[in-house]
PDB file of C-alpha atoms in Angstrom:
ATOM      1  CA  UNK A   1     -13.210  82.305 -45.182  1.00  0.00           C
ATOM      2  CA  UNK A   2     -11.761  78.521 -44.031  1.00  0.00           C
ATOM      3  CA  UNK A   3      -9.408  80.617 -41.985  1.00  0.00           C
ATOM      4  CA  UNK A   4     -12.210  82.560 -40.220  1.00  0.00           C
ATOM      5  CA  UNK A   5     -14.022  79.509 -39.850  1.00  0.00           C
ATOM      6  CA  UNK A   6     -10.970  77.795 -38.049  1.00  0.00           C
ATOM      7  CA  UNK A   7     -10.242  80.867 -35.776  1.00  0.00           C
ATOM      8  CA  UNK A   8     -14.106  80.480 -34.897  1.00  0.00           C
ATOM      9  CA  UNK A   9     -14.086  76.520 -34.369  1.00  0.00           C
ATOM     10  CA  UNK A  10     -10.722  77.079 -32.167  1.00  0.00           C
ATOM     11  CA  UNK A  11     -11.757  79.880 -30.105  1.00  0.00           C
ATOM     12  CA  UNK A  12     -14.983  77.748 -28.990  1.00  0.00           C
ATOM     13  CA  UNK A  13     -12.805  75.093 -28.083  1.00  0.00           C
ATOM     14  CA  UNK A  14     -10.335  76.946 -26.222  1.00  0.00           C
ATOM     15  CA  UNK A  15     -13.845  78.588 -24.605  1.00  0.00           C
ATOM     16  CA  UNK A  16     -15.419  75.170 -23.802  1.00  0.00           C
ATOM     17  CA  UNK A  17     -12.118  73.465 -22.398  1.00  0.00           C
ATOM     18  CA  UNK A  18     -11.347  76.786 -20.466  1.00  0.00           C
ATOM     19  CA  UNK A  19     -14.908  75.905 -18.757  1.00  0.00           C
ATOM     20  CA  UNK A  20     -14.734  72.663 -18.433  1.00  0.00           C
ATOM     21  CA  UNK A  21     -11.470  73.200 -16.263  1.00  0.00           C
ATOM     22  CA  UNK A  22     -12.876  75.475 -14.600  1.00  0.00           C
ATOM     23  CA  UNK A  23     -16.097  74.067 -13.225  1.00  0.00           C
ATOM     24  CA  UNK A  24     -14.244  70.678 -12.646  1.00  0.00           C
ATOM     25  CA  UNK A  25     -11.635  72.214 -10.496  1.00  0.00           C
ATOM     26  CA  UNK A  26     -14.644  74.150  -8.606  1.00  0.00           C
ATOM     27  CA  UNK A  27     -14.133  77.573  -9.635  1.00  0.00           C
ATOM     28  CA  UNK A  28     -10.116  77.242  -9.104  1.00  0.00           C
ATOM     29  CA  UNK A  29      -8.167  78.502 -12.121  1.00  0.00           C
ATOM     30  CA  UNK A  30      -4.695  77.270 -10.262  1.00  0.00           C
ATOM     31  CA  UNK A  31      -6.160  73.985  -9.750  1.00  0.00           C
ATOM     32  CA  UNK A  32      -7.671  74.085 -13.235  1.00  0.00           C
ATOM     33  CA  UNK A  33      -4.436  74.808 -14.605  1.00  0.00           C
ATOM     34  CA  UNK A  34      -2.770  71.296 -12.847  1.00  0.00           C
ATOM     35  CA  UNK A  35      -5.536  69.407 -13.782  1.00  0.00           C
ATOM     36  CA  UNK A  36      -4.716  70.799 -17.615  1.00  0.00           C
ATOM     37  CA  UNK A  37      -1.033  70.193 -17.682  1.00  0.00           C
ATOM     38  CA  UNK A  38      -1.999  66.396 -16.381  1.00  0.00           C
ATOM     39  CA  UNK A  39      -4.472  65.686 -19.402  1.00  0.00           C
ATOM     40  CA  UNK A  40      -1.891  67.180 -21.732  1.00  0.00           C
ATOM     41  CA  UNK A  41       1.464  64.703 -20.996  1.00  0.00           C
ATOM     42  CA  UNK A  42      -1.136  62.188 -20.348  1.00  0.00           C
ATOM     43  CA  UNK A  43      -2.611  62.659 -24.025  1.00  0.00           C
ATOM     44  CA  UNK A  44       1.321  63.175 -25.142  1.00  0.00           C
ATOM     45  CA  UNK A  45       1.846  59.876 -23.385  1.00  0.00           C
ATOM     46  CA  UNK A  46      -1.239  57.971 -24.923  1.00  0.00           C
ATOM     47  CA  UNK A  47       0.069  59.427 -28.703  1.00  0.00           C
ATOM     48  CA  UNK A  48       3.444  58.031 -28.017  1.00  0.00           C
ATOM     49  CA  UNK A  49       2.626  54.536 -27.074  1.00  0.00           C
ATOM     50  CA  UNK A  50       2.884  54.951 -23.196  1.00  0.00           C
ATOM     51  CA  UNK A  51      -0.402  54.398 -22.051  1.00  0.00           C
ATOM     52  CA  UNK A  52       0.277  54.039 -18.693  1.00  0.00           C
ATOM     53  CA  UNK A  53      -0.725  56.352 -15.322  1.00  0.00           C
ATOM     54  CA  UNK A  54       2.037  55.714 -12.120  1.00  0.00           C
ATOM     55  CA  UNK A  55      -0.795  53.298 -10.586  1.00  0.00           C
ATOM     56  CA  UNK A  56      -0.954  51.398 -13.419  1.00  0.00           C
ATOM     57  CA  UNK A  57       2.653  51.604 -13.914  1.00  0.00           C
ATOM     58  CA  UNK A  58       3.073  50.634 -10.409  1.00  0.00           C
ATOM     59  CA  UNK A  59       0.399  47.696 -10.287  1.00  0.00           C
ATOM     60  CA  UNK A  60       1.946  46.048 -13.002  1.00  0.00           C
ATOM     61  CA  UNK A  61       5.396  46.472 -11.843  1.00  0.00           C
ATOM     62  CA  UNK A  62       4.333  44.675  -8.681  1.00  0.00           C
ATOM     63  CA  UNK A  63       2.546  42.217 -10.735  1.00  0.00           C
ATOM     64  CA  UNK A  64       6.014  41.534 -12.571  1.00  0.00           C
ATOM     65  CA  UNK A  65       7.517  41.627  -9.233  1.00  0.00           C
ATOM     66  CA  UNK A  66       5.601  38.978  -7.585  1.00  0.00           C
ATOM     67  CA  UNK A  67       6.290  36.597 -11.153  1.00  0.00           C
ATOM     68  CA  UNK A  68       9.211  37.203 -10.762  1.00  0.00           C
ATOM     69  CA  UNK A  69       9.399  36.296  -7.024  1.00  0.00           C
ATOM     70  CA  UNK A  70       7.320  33.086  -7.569  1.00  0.00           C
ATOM     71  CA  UNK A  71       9.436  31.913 -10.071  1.00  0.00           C
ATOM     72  CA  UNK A  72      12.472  32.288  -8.353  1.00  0.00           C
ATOM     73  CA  UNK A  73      11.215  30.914  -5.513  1.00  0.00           C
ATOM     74  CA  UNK A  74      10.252  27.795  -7.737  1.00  0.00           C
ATOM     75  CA  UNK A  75      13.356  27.516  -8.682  1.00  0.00           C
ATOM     76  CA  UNK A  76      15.177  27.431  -5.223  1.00  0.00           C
ATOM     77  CA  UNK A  77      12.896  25.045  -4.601  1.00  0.00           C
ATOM     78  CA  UNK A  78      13.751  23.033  -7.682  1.00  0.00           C
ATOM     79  CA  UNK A  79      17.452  23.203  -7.283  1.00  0.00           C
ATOM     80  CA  UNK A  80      16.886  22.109  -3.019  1.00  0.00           C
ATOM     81  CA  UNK A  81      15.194  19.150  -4.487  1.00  0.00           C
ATOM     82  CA  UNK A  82      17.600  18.519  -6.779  1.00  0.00           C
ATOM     83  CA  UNK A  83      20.019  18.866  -4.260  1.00  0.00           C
ATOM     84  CA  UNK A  84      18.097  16.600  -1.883  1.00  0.00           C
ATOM     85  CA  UNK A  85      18.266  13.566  -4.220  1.00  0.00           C
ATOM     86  CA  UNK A  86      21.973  14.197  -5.209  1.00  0.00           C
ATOM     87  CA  UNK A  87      22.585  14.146  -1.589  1.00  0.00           C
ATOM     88  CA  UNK A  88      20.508  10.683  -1.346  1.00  0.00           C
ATOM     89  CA  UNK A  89      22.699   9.483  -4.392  1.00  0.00           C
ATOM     90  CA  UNK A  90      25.532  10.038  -2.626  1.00  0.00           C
ATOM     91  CA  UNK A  91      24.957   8.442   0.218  1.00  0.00           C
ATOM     92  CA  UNK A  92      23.923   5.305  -1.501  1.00  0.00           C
ATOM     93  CA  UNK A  93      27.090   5.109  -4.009  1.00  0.00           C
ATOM     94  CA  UNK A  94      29.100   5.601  -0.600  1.00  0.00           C
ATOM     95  CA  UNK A  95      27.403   2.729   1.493  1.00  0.00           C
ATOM     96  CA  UNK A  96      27.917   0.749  -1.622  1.00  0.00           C
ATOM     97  CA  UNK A  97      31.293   1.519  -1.975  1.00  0.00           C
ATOM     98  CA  UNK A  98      32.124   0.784   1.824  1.00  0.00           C
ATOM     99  CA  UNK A  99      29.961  -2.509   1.623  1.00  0.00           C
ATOM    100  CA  UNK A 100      32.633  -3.377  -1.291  1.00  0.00           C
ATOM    101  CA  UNK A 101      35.912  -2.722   0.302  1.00  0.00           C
ATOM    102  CA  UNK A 102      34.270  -4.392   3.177  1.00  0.00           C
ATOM    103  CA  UNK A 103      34.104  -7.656   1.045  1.00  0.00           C
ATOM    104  CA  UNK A 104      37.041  -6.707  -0.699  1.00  0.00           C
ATOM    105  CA  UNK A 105      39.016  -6.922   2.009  1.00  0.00           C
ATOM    106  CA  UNK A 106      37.222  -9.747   3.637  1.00  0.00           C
ATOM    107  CA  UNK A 107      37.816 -11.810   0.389  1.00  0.00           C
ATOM    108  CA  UNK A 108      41.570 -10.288   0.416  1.00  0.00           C
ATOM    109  CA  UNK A 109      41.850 -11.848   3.640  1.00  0.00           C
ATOM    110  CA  UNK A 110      40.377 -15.156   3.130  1.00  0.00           C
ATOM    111  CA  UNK A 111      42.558 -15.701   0.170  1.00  0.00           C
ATOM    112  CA  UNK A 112      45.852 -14.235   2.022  1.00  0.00           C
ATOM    113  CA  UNK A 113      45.157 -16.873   4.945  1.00  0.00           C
ATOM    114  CA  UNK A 114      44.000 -19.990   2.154  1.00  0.00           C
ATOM    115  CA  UNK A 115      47.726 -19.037   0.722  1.00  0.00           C
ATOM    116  CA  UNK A 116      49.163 -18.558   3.577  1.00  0.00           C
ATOM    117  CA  UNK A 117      47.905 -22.315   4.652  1.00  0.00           C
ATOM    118  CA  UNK A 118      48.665 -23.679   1.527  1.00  0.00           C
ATOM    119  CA  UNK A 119      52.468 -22.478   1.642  1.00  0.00           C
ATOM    120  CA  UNK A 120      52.643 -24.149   5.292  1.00  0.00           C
ATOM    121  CA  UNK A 121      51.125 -27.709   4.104  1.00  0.00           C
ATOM    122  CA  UNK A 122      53.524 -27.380   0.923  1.00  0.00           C
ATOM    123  CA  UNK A 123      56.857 -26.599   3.197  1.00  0.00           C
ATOM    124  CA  UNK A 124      55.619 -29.052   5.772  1.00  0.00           C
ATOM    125  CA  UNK A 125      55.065 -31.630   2.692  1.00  0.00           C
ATOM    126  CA  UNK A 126      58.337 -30.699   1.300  1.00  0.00           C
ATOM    127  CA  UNK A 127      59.855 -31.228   4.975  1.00  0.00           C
ATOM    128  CA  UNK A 128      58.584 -34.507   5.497  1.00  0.00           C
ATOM    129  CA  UNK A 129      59.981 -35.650   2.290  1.00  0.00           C
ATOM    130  CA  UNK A 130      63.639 -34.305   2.513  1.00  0.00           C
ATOM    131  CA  UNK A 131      63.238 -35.806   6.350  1.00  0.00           C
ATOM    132  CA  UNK A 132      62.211 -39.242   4.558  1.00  0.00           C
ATOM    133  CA  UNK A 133      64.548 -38.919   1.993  1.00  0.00           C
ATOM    134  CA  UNK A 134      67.368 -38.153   4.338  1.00  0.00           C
ATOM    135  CA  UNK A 135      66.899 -40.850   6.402  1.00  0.00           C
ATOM    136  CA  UNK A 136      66.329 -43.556   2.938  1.00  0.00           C
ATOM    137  CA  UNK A 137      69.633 -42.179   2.025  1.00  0.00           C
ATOM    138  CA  UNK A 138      71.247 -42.349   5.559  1.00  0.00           C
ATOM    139  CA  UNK A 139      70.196 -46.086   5.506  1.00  0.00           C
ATOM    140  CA  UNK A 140      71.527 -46.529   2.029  1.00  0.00           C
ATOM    141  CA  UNK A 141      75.036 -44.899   2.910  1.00  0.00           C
ATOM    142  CA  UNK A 142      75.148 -46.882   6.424  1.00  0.00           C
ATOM    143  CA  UNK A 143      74.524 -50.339   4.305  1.00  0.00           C
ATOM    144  CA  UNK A 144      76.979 -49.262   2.119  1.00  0.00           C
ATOM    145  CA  UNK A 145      79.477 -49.057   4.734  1.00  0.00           C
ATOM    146  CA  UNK A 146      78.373 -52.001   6.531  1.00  0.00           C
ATOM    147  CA  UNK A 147      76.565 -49.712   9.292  1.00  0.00           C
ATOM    148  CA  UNK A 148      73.160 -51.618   8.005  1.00  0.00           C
ATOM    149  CA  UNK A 149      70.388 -53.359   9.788  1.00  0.00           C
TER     150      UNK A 149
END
């Protein structure tokens, strides 16, 4: 009798789906037929865990695709920037660096010439004595040999 029951249950299903189809594809039964095999991967879809029609497959894959998008465009932005102040960093340590060799070289120079001035007043020092001491012992040795003042 459950059997019975079931083939009667089933049959008014197949009955009331078969009209349904039928009236919403107006009177169509190829249409009716598409509109079937749609609902029926749709519901194999929804029972598998992909819930998802093309549209809505497609909305959210642009939705992704403009994240994505933003984000890397945040982060060209980020690494310009970055860039930007590496390239101001630069610039800075290089200035600084000239403005030392600059005075490097200035204070190379000073000190070069201060030697360089020293040595002269030391040889011209050392000049004037031998001169003085030459002539001290050219008196000496003249006295000596009665050549003397």
């Amino acid at each position: 009798m459950a059997s019975r029951r079931a083939l009667q249950i089933g049959g008014a299903t197949v009955a009331v789906g078969s009209v349904y189809y039928l009236y919403s594809a107006g009177g169509n039964p190829k249409v009716a037929e598409k509109k079937l095999e749609h609902d029926v991967t749709a519901a194999g879809a929804r029972l598998k865990g992909q819930d998802l029609s093309q549209k809505e497959a497609q909305k959210k894959g642009e939705l992704l695709a403009r994240e994505a998008g933003a984000t890397l465009d945040r982060t060209v932005d980020n690494v310009r920037a970055d860039i930007r102040q590496a390239d101001k960093v630069i610039t800075s340590k290089m200035h600084e660096a000239g403005s030392k060799v600059d005075q490097l070289k200035d204070e190379g120079s000073k000190a070069l010439h201060d030697t360089s001035k020293e040595l002269q007043q030391t040889a011209d020092n050392f000049d004037k004595k031998v001169t003085q001491k030459t002539v001290e012992a050219k008196s000496g040795i003249s006295s000596w040999l009665g050549f003397g003042k």
